[in-house]
């Protein structure tokens, strides 16, 4: 998930999300790696993690507050606009709660 190769990163995130969809109890197992990717010094790794933030937050709802807080800090201290990813994650969570 923190590979410098974009194709590898995208595939790793895709496989992780698919695994979690098939077995939701393992969602928290991916949390340390996801948090590491959000805090990476590699801008592309951070961007990939942010792109996957809404989906992962939905699948790992019990840790949504921690994930969204970390994304906020990444935006604030990394000078990256994370507002759209955070907003999308909140929207997805709200839609899930209404269903």
Backbone as XML, in Angstrom:
<?xml version="1.0"?>
<chain id="A" units="angstrom">
  <residue number="1" name="UNK">
    <atom name="N" x="0.819" y="-1.194" z="0.000"/>
    <atom name="CA" x="0.000" y="0.000" z="0.000"/>
    <atom name="C" x="0.866" y="1.261" z="0.000"/>
  </residue>
  <residue number="2" name="UNK">
    <atom name="N" x="2.109" y="1.114" z="0.389"/>
    <atom name="CA" x="2.982" y="2.283" z="0.414"/>
    <atom name="C" x="4.096" y="2.186" z="-0.629"/>
  </residue>
  <residue number="3" name="UNK">
    <atom name="N" x="3.858" y="1.399" z="-1.663"/>
    <atom name="CA" x="4.815" y="1.248" z="-2.751"/>
    <atom name="C" x="4.969" y="2.560" z="-3.516"/>
  </residue>
  <residue number="4" name="UNK">
    <atom name="N" x="6.136" y="2.755" z="-4.067"/>
    <atom name="CA" x="6.341" y="3.955" z="-4.891"/>
    <atom name="C" x="5.697" y="3.792" z="-6.265"/>
  </residue>
  <residue number="5" name="UNK">
    <atom name="N" x="5.343" y="2.574" z="-6.629"/>
    <atom name="CA" x="4.685" y="2.295" z="-7.907"/>
    <atom name="C" x="3.171" y="2.467" z="-7.774"/>
  </residue>
  <residue number="6" name="UNK">
    <atom name="N" x="2.610" y="3.359" z="-8.583"/>
    <atom name="CA" x="1.183" y="3.656" z="-8.501"/>
    <atom name="C" x="0.314" y="2.419" z="-8.755"/>
  </residue>
  <residue number="7" name="UNK">
    <atom name="N" x="0.684" y="1.630" z="-9.728"/>
    <atom name="CA" x="-0.099" y="0.434" z="-10.058"/>
    <atom name="C" x="-0.143" y="-0.521" z="-8.866"/>
  </residue>
  <residue number="8" name="UNK">
    <atom name="N" x="0.974" y="-0.702" z="-8.212"/>
    <atom name="CA" x="1.036" y="-1.586" z="-7.042"/>
    <atom name="C" x="0.178" y="-1.043" z="-5.904"/>
  </residue>
  <residue number="9" name="UNK">
    <atom name="N" x="0.285" y="0.257" z="-5.672"/>
    <atom name="CA" x="-0.517" y="0.879" z="-4.602"/>
    <atom name="C" x="-2.004" y="0.714" z="-4.868"/>
  </residue>
  <residue number="10" name="UNK">
    <atom name="N" x="-2.418" y="1.022" z="-6.084"/>
    <atom name="CA" x="-3.839" y="0.917" z="-6.420"/>
    <atom name="C" x="-4.342" y="-0.515" z="-6.273"/>
  </residue>
  <residue number="11" name="UNK">
    <atom name="N" x="-3.545" y="-1.454" z="-6.716"/>
    <atom name="CA" x="-3.916" y="-2.863" z="-6.599"/>
    <atom name="C" x="-3.981" y="-3.287" z="-5.127"/>
  </residue>
  <residue number="12" name="UNK">
    <atom name="N" x="-3.016" y="-2.849" z="-4.335"/>
    <atom name="CA" x="-3.002" y="-3.198" z="-2.907"/>
    <atom name="C" x="-4.229" y="-2.644" z="-2.198"/>
  </residue>
  <residue number="13" name="UNK">
    <atom name="N" x="-4.569" y="-1.398" z="-2.456"/>
    <atom name="CA" x="-5.754" y="-0.816" z="-1.830"/>
    <atom name="C" x="-7.018" y="-1.526" z="-2.301"/>
  </residue>
  <residue number="14" name="UNK">
    <atom name="N" x="-7.086" y="-1.817" z="-3.593"/>
    <atom name="CA" x="-8.244" y="-2.499" z="-4.137"/>
    <atom name="C" x="-8.426" y="-3.882" z="-3.504"/>
  </residue>
  <residue number="15" name="UNK">
    <atom name="N" x="-7.340" y="-4.620" z="-3.387"/>
    <atom name="CA" x="-7.408" y="-5.952" z="-2.788"/>
    <atom name="C" x="-7.748" y="-5.878" z="-1.298"/>
  </residue>
  <residue number="16" name="UNK">
    <atom name="N" x="-7.200" y="-4.902" z="-0.612"/>
    <atom name="CA" x="-7.508" y="-4.737" z="0.816"/>
    <atom name="C" x="-8.987" y="-4.433" z="1.008"/>
  </residue>
  <residue number="17" name="UNK">
    <atom name="N" x="-9.510" y="-3.511" z="0.214"/>
    <atom name="CA" x="-10.929" y="-3.156" z="0.334"/>
    <atom name="C" x="-11.820" y="-4.339" z="-0.019"/>
  </residue>
  <residue number="18" name="UNK">
    <atom name="N" x="-11.447" y="-5.083" z="-1.019"/>
    <atom name="CA" x="-12.219" y="-6.265" z="-1.413"/>
    <atom name="C" x="-12.187" y="-7.330" z="-0.307"/>
  </residue>
  <residue number="19" name="UNK">
    <atom name="N" x="-11.035" y="-7.514" z="0.301"/>
    <atom name="CA" x="-10.912" y="-8.471" z="1.402"/>
    <atom name="C" x="-11.795" y="-8.074" z="2.576"/>
  </residue>
  <residue number="20" name="UNK">
    <atom name="N" x="-11.806" y="-6.787" z="2.874"/>
    <atom name="CA" x="-12.621" y="-6.293" z="3.986"/>
    <atom name="C" x="-14.106" y="-6.450" z="3.678"/>
  </residue>
  <residue number="21" name="UNK">
    <atom name="N" x="-14.487" y="-6.211" z="2.428"/>
    <atom name="CA" x="-15.886" y="-6.398" z="2.053"/>
    <atom name="C" x="-16.318" y="-7.843" z="2.253"/>
  </residue>
  <residue number="22" name="UNK">
    <atom name="N" x="-15.415" y="-8.771" z="1.967"/>
    <atom name="CA" x="-15.734" y="-10.190" z="2.124"/>
    <atom name="C" x="-15.658" y="-10.663" z="3.564"/>
  </residue>
  <residue number="23" name="UNK">
    <atom name="N" x="-14.872" y="-9.986" z="4.377"/>
    <atom name="CA" x="-14.718" y="-10.358" z="5.778"/>
    <atom name="C" x="-14.552" y="-9.090" z="6.612"/>
  </residue>
  <residue number="24" name="UNK">
    <atom name="N" x="-15.655" y="-8.408" z="6.959"/>
    <atom name="CA" x="-15.589" y="-7.123" z="7.659"/>
    <atom name="C" x="-14.823" y="-7.155" z="8.989"/>
  </residue>
  <residue number="25" name="UNK">
    <atom name="N" x="-14.702" y="-8.317" z="9.599"/>
    <atom name="CA" x="-14.012" y="-8.394" z="10.892"/>
    <atom name="C" x="-12.511" y="-8.095" z="10.780"/>
  </residue>
  <residue number="26" name="UNK">
    <atom name="N" x="-11.954" y="-8.112" z="9.574"/>
    <atom name="CA" x="-10.528" y="-7.833" z="9.411"/>
    <atom name="C" x="-10.233" y="-6.363" z="9.103"/>
  </residue>
  <residue number="27" name="UNK">
    <atom name="N" x="-11.252" y="-5.528" z="9.074"/>
    <atom name="CA" x="-11.063" y="-4.117" z="8.709"/>
    <atom name="C" x="-10.029" y="-3.434" z="9.600"/>
  </residue>
  <residue number="28" name="UNK">
    <atom name="N" x="-10.088" y="-3.682" z="10.893"/>
    <atom name="CA" x="-9.168" y="-3.032" z="11.820"/>
    <atom name="C" x="-7.724" y="-3.498" z="11.609"/>
  </residue>
  <residue number="29" name="UNK">
    <atom name="N" x="-7.535" y="-4.676" z="11.021"/>
    <atom name="CA" x="-6.180" y="-5.176" z="10.764"/>
    <atom name="C" x="-5.426" y="-4.290" z="9.771"/>
  </residue>
  <residue number="30" name="UNK">
    <atom name="N" x="-6.161" y="-3.622" z="8.908"/>
    <atom name="CA" x="-5.545" y="-2.753" z="7.909"/>
    <atom name="C" x="-5.338" y="-1.320" z="8.421"/>
  </residue>
  <residue number="31" name="UNK">
    <atom name="N" x="-5.885" y="-1.021" z="9.588"/>
    <atom name="CA" x="-5.817" y="0.352" z="10.118"/>
    <atom name="C" x="-4.385" y="0.863" z="10.276"/>
  </residue>
  <residue number="32" name="UNK">
    <atom name="N" x="-3.462" y="0.122" z="10.894"/>
    <atom name="CA" x="-2.093" y="0.649" z="11.031"/>
    <atom name="C" x="-1.436" y="0.975" z="9.688"/>
  </residue>
  <residue number="33" name="UNK">
    <atom name="N" x="-1.644" y="0.123" z="8.701"/>
    <atom name="CA" x="-1.051" y="0.367" z="7.389"/>
    <atom name="C" x="-1.688" y="1.576" z="6.722"/>
  </residue>
  <residue number="34" name="UNK">
    <atom name="N" x="-3.002" y="1.689" z="6.843"/>
    <atom name="CA" x="-3.698" y="2.828" z="6.250"/>
    <atom name="C" x="-3.232" y="4.136" z="6.898"/>
  </residue>
  <residue number="35" name="UNK">
    <atom name="N" x="-3.089" y="4.116" z="8.224"/>
    <atom name="CA" x="-2.621" y="5.311" z="8.937"/>
    <atom name="C" x="-1.185" y="5.651" z="8.527"/>
  </residue>
  <residue number="36" name="UNK">
    <atom name="N" x="-0.368" y="4.620" z="8.346"/>
    <atom name="CA" x="1.004" y="4.830" z="7.907"/>
    <atom name="C" x="1.025" y="5.507" z="6.534"/>
  </residue>
  <residue number="37" name="UNK">
    <atom name="N" x="0.163" y="5.037" z="5.643"/>
    <atom name="CA" x="0.087" y="5.628" z="4.295"/>
    <atom name="C" x="-0.352" y="7.088" z="4.357"/>
  </residue>
  <residue number="38" name="UNK">
    <atom name="N" x="-1.295" y="7.388" z="5.233"/>
    <atom name="CA" x="-1.732" y="8.782" z="5.378"/>
    <atom name="C" x="-0.600" y="9.670" z="5.888"/>
  </residue>
  <residue number="39" name="UNK">
    <atom name="N" x="0.292" y="9.105" z="6.684"/>
    <atom name="CA" x="1.401" y="9.879" z="7.240"/>
    <atom name="C" x="2.692" y="9.768" z="6.457"/>
  </residue>
  <residue number="40" name="UNK">
    <atom name="N" x="2.639" y="9.141" z="5.313"/>
    <atom name="CA" x="3.846" y="8.925" z="4.508"/>
    <atom name="C" x="4.464" y="10.248" z="4.048"/>
  </residue>
  <residue number="41" name="UNK">
    <atom name="N" x="5.766" y="10.212" z="3.853"/>
    <atom name="CA" x="6.472" y="11.382" z="3.292"/>
    <atom name="C" x="6.329" y="11.430" z="1.773"/>
  </residue>
  <residue number="42" name="UNK">
    <atom name="N" x="5.873" y="10.323" z="1.192"/>
    <atom name="CA" x="5.667" y="10.237" z="-0.253"/>
    <atom name="C" x="4.280" y="10.794" z="-0.587"/>
  </residue>
  <residue number="43" name="UNK">
    <atom name="N" x="4.243" y="11.911" z="-1.263"/>
    <atom name="CA" x="2.997" y="12.602" z="-1.586"/>
    <atom name="C" x="2.024" y="11.698" z="-2.336"/>
  </residue>
  <residue number="44" name="UNK">
    <atom name="N" x="2.534" y="10.874" z="-3.245"/>
    <atom name="CA" x="1.675" y="9.997" z="-4.042"/>
    <atom name="C" x="1.025" y="8.917" z="-3.175"/>
  </residue>
  <residue number="45" name="UNK">
    <atom name="N" x="1.741" y="8.413" z="-2.194"/>
    <atom name="CA" x="1.180" y="7.418" z="-1.275"/>
    <atom name="C" x="0.047" y="8.051" z="-0.471"/>
  </residue>
  <residue number="46" name="UNK">
    <atom name="N" x="0.263" y="9.268" z="-0.012"/>
    <atom name="CA" x="-0.770" y="9.989" z="0.747"/>
    <atom name="C" x="-2.003" y="10.208" z="-0.125"/>
  </residue>
  <residue number="47" name="UNK">
    <atom name="N" x="-1.787" y="10.617" z="-1.367"/>
    <atom name="CA" x="-2.904" y="10.856" z="-2.281"/>
    <atom name="C" x="-3.706" y="9.579" z="-2.538"/>
  </residue>
  <residue number="48" name="UNK">
    <atom name="N" x="-3.025" y="8.458" z="-2.683"/>
    <atom name="CA" x="-3.720" y="7.192" z="-2.901"/>
    <atom name="C" x="-4.550" y="6.827" z="-1.677"/>
  </residue>
  <residue number="49" name="UNK">
    <atom name="N" x="-3.974" y="7.006" z="-0.503"/>
    <atom name="CA" x="-4.715" y="6.718" z="0.729"/>
    <atom name="C" x="-5.933" y="7.638" z="0.845"/>
  </residue>
  <residue number="50" name="UNK">
    <atom name="N" x="-5.761" y="8.907" z="0.516"/>
    <atom name="CA" x="-6.886" y="9.846" z="0.588"/>
    <atom name="C" x="-7.982" y="9.490" z="-0.410"/>
  </residue>
  <residue number="51" name="UNK">
    <atom name="N" x="-7.606" y="9.037" z="-1.584"/>
    <atom name="CA" x="-8.606" y="8.617" z="-2.578"/>
    <atom name="C" x="-9.444" y="7.446" z="-2.062"/>
  </residue>
  <residue number="52" name="UNK">
    <atom name="N" x="-8.836" y="6.608" z="-1.262"/>
    <atom name="CA" x="-9.515" y="5.431" z="-0.728"/>
    <atom name="C" x="-10.142" y="5.669" z="0.642"/>
  </residue>
  <residue number="53" name="UNK">
    <atom name="N" x="-9.972" y="6.862" z="1.183"/>
    <atom name="CA" x="-10.485" y="7.181" z="2.518"/>
    <atom name="C" x="-11.991" y="6.956" z="2.661"/>
  </residue>
  <residue number="54" name="UNK">
    <atom name="N" x="-12.831" y="7.443" z="1.759"/>
    <atom name="CA" x="-14.275" y="7.235" z="1.943"/>
    <atom name="C" x="-14.666" y="5.759" z="2.000"/>
  </residue>
  <residue number="55" name="UNK">
    <atom name="N" x="-14.119" y="4.954" z="1.104"/>
    <atom name="CA" x="-14.456" y="3.527" z="1.087"/>
    <atom name="C" x="-13.957" y="2.821" z="2.343"/>
  </residue>
  <residue number="56" name="UNK">
    <atom name="N" x="-12.718" y="3.118" z="2.732"/>
    <atom name="CA" x="-12.169" y="2.457" z="3.908"/>
    <atom name="C" x="-12.899" y="2.911" z="5.174"/>
  </residue>
  <residue number="57" name="UNK">
    <atom name="N" x="-13.239" y="4.173" z="5.256"/>
    <atom name="CA" x="-13.969" y="4.680" z="6.421"/>
    <atom name="C" x="-15.313" y="3.981" z="6.554"/>
  </residue>
  <residue number="58" name="UNK">
    <atom name="N" x="-15.986" y="3.773" z="5.448"/>
    <atom name="CA" x="-17.263" y="3.070" z="5.479"/>
    <atom name="C" x="-17.092" y="1.635" z="5.972"/>
  </residue>
  <residue number="59" name="UNK">
    <atom name="N" x="-16.044" y="0.971" z="5.516"/>
    <atom name="CA" x="-15.814" y="-0.416" z="5.896"/>
    <atom name="C" x="-15.240" y="-0.558" z="7.307"/>
  </residue>
  <residue number="60" name="UNK">
    <atom name="N" x="-14.683" y="0.503" z="7.823"/>
    <atom name="CA" x="-14.050" y="0.483" z="9.147"/>
    <atom name="C" x="-14.686" y="1.562" z="10.030"/>
  </residue>
  <residue number="61" name="UNK">
    <atom name="N" x="-15.994" y="1.534" z="10.101"/>
    <atom name="CA" x="-16.738" y="2.601" z="10.771"/>
    <atom name="C" x="-16.369" y="2.785" z="12.241"/>
  </residue>
  <residue number="62" name="UNK">
    <atom name="N" x="-15.996" y="1.708" z="12.914"/>
    <atom name="CA" x="-15.669" y="1.842" z="14.326"/>
    <atom name="C" x="-14.414" y="2.680" z="14.567"/>
  </residue>
  <residue number="63" name="UNK">
    <atom name="N" x="-13.630" y="2.904" z="13.513"/>
    <atom name="CA" x="-12.428" y="3.734" z="13.614"/>
    <atom name="C" x="-12.534" y="4.995" z="12.753"/>
  </residue>
  <residue number="64" name="UNK">
    <atom name="N" x="-13.746" y="5.346" z="12.366"/>
    <atom name="CA" x="-13.957" y="6.491" z="11.473"/>
    <atom name="C" x="-13.416" y="7.787" z="12.070"/>
  </residue>
  <residue number="65" name="UNK">
    <atom name="N" x="-13.627" y="7.993" z="13.354"/>
    <atom name="CA" x="-13.172" y="9.237" z="13.989"/>
    <atom name="C" x="-11.653" y="9.371" z="13.906"/>
  </residue>
  <residue number="66" name="UNK">
    <atom name="N" x="-10.950" y="8.288" z="14.154"/>
    <atom name="CA" x="-9.486" y="8.305" z="14.103"/>
    <atom name="C" x="-9.007" y="8.563" z="12.671"/>
  </residue>
  <residue number="67" name="UNK">
    <atom name="N" x="-9.627" y="7.884" z="11.719"/>
    <atom name="CA" x="-9.248" y="8.050" z="10.310"/>
    <atom name="C" x="-9.475" y="9.474" z="9.826"/>
  </residue>
  <residue number="68" name="UNK">
    <atom name="N" x="-10.643" y="10.011" z="10.132"/>
    <atom name="CA" x="-10.962" y="11.362" z="9.662"/>
    <atom name="C" x="-10.110" y="12.417" z="10.370"/>
  </residue>
  <residue number="69" name="UNK">
    <atom name="N" x="-9.806" y="12.186" z="11.625"/>
    <atom name="CA" x="-8.927" y="13.105" z="12.351"/>
    <atom name="C" x="-7.534" y="13.102" z="11.723"/>
  </residue>
  <residue number="70" name="UNK">
    <atom name="N" x="-7.037" y="11.912" z="11.400"/>
    <atom name="CA" x="-5.723" y="11.814" z="10.772"/>
    <atom name="C" x="-5.725" y="12.498" z="9.404"/>
  </residue>
  <residue number="71" name="UNK">
    <atom name="N" x="-6.781" y="12.308" z="8.631"/>
    <atom name="CA" x="-6.878" y="12.967" z="7.321"/>
    <atom name="C" x="-6.905" y="14.483" z="7.484"/>
  </residue>
  <residue number="72" name="UNK">
    <atom name="N" x="-7.585" y="14.957" z="8.514"/>
    <atom name="CA" x="-7.619" y="16.394" z="8.782"/>
    <atom name="C" x="-6.216" y="16.908" z="9.106"/>
  </residue>
  <residue number="73" name="UNK">
    <atom name="N" x="-5.494" y="16.184" z="9.954"/>
    <atom name="CA" x="-4.132" y="16.599" z="10.320"/>
    <atom name="C" x="-3.189" y="16.560" z="9.121"/>
  </residue>
  <residue number="74" name="UNK">
    <atom name="N" x="-3.371" y="15.558" z="8.262"/>
    <atom name="CA" x="-2.567" y="15.480" z="7.040"/>
    <atom name="C" x="-2.784" y="16.738" z="6.203"/>
  </residue>
  <residue number="75" name="UNK">
    <atom name="N" x="-4.038" y="17.140" z="6.082"/>
    <atom name="CA" x="-4.341" y="18.344" z="5.320"/>
    <atom name="C" x="-3.774" y="19.593" z="5.955"/>
  </residue>
  <residue number="76" name="UNK">
    <atom name="N" x="-3.918" y="19.669" z="7.257"/>
    <atom name="CA" x="-3.481" y="20.866" z="7.965"/>
    <atom name="C" x="-1.960" y="21.017" z="7.967"/>
  </residue>
  <residue number="77" name="UNK">
    <atom name="N" x="-1.262" y="19.965" z="8.345"/>
    <atom name="CA" x="0.191" y="20.052" z="8.466"/>
    <atom name="C" x="0.921" y="19.758" z="7.165"/>
  </residue>
  <residue number="78" name="UNK">
    <atom name="N" x="0.285" y="19.043" z="6.268"/>
    <atom name="CA" x="0.910" y="18.730" z="4.992"/>
    <atom name="C" x="0.560" y="19.717" z="3.905"/>
  </residue>
  <residue number="79" name="UNK">
    <atom name="N" x="-0.282" y="20.696" z="4.257"/>
    <atom name="CA" x="-0.720" y="21.706" z="3.289"/>
    <atom name="C" x="-1.339" y="21.060" z="2.047"/>
  </residue>
  <residue number="80" name="UNK">
    <atom name="N" x="-2.199" y="20.058" z="2.323"/>
    <atom name="CA" x="-2.913" y="19.341" z="1.267"/>
    <atom name="C" x="-4.402" y="19.562" z="1.498"/>
  </residue>
  <residue number="81" name="UNK">
    <atom name="N" x="-5.138" y="19.806" z="0.441"/>
    <atom name="CA" x="-6.586" y="19.973" z="0.582"/>
    <atom name="C" x="-7.231" y="18.596" z="0.717"/>
  </residue>
  <residue number="82" name="UNK">
    <atom name="N" x="-7.603" y="18.249" z="1.934"/>
    <atom name="CA" x="-8.246" y="16.960" z="2.199"/>
    <atom name="C" x="-9.746" y="17.118" z="2.417"/>
  </residue>
  <residue number="83" name="UNK">
    <atom name="N" x="-10.247" y="18.304" z="2.241"/>
    <atom name="CA" x="-11.652" y="18.566" z="2.560"/>
    <atom name="C" x="-12.618" y="17.735" z="1.715"/>
  </residue>
  <residue number="84" name="UNK">
    <atom name="N" x="-12.310" y="17.529" z="0.444"/>
    <atom name="CA" x="-13.247" y="16.771" z="-0.396"/>
    <atom name="C" x="-13.286" y="15.295" z="0.012"/>
  </residue>
  <residue number="85" name="UNK">
    <atom name="N" x="-12.146" y="14.722" z="0.387"/>
    <atom name="CA" x="-12.129" y="13.320" z="0.809"/>
    <atom name="C" x="-12.824" y="13.152" z="2.161"/>
  </residue>
  <residue number="86" name="UNK">
    <atom name="N" x="-12.595" y="14.075" z="3.064"/>
    <atom name="CA" x="-13.253" y="14.014" z="4.372"/>
    <atom name="C" x="-14.752" y="14.198" z="4.202"/>
  </residue>
  <residue number="87" name="UNK">
    <atom name="N" x="-15.130" y="15.161" z="3.388"/>
    <atom name="CA" x="-16.550" y="15.410" z="3.127"/>
    <atom name="C" x="-17.219" y="14.189" z="2.507"/>
  </residue>
  <residue number="88" name="UNK">
    <atom name="N" x="-16.556" y="13.571" z="1.550"/>
    <atom name="CA" x="-17.109" y="12.372" z="0.900"/>
    <atom name="C" x="-17.244" y="11.232" z="1.902"/>
  </residue>
  <residue number="89" name="UNK">
    <atom name="N" x="-16.258" y="11.064" z="2.765"/>
    <atom name="CA" x="-16.323" y="10.008" z="3.783"/>
    <atom name="C" x="-17.492" y="10.247" z="4.730"/>
  </residue>
  <residue number="90" name="UNK">
    <atom name="N" x="-17.687" y="11.495" z="5.143"/>
    <atom name="CA" x="-18.810" y="11.819" z="6.022"/>
    <atom name="C" x="-20.147" y="11.595" z="5.319"/>
  </residue>
  <residue number="91" name="UNK">
    <atom name="N" x="-20.199" y="11.945" z="4.041"/>
    <atom name="CA" x="-21.426" y="11.747" z="3.270"/>
    <atom name="C" x="-21.763" y="10.258" z="3.167"/>
  </residue>
  <residue number="92" name="UNK">
    <atom name="N" x="-20.766" y="9.446" z="2.898"/>
    <atom name="CA" x="-20.969" y="8.002" z="2.786"/>
    <atom name="C" x="-21.425" y="7.415" z="4.125"/>
  </residue>
  <residue number="93" name="UNK">
    <atom name="N" x="-20.814" y="7.869" z="5.202"/>
    <atom name="CA" x="-21.218" y="7.389" z="6.537"/>
    <atom name="C" x="-22.656" y="7.800" z="6.841"/>
  </residue>
  <residue number="94" name="UNK">
    <atom name="N" x="-23.006" y="9.010" z="6.478"/>
    <atom name="CA" x="-24.365" y="9.487" z="6.743"/>
    <atom name="C" x="-25.374" y="8.692" z="5.928"/>
  </residue>
  <residue number="95" name="UNK">
    <atom name="N" x="-25.055" y="8.425" z="4.670"/>
    <atom name="CA" x="-25.962" y="7.629" z="3.825"/>
    <atom name="C" x="-26.131" y="6.223" z="4.401"/>
  </residue>
  <residue number="96" name="UNK">
    <atom name="N" x="-25.053" y="5.661" z="4.907"/>
    <atom name="CA" x="-25.101" y="4.327" z="5.502"/>
    <atom name="C" x="-25.973" y="4.329" z="6.757"/>
  </residue>
  <residue number="97" name="UNK">
    <atom name="N" x="-25.896" y="5.394" z="7.538"/>
    <atom name="CA" x="-26.662" y="5.491" z="8.771"/>
    <atom name="C" x="-28.163" y="5.636" z="8.486"/>
  </residue>
  <residue number="98" name="UNK">
    <atom name="N" x="-28.473" y="6.267" z="7.360"/>
    <atom name="CA" x="-29.888" y="6.485" z="7.010"/>
    <atom name="C" x="-30.544" y="5.237" z="6.422"/>
  </residue>
  <residue number="99" name="UNK">
    <atom name="N" x="-29.743" y="4.300" z="5.978"/>
    <atom name="CA" x="-30.308" y="3.099" z="5.336"/>
    <atom name="C" x="-30.722" y="2.074" z="6.340"/>
  </residue>
</chain>
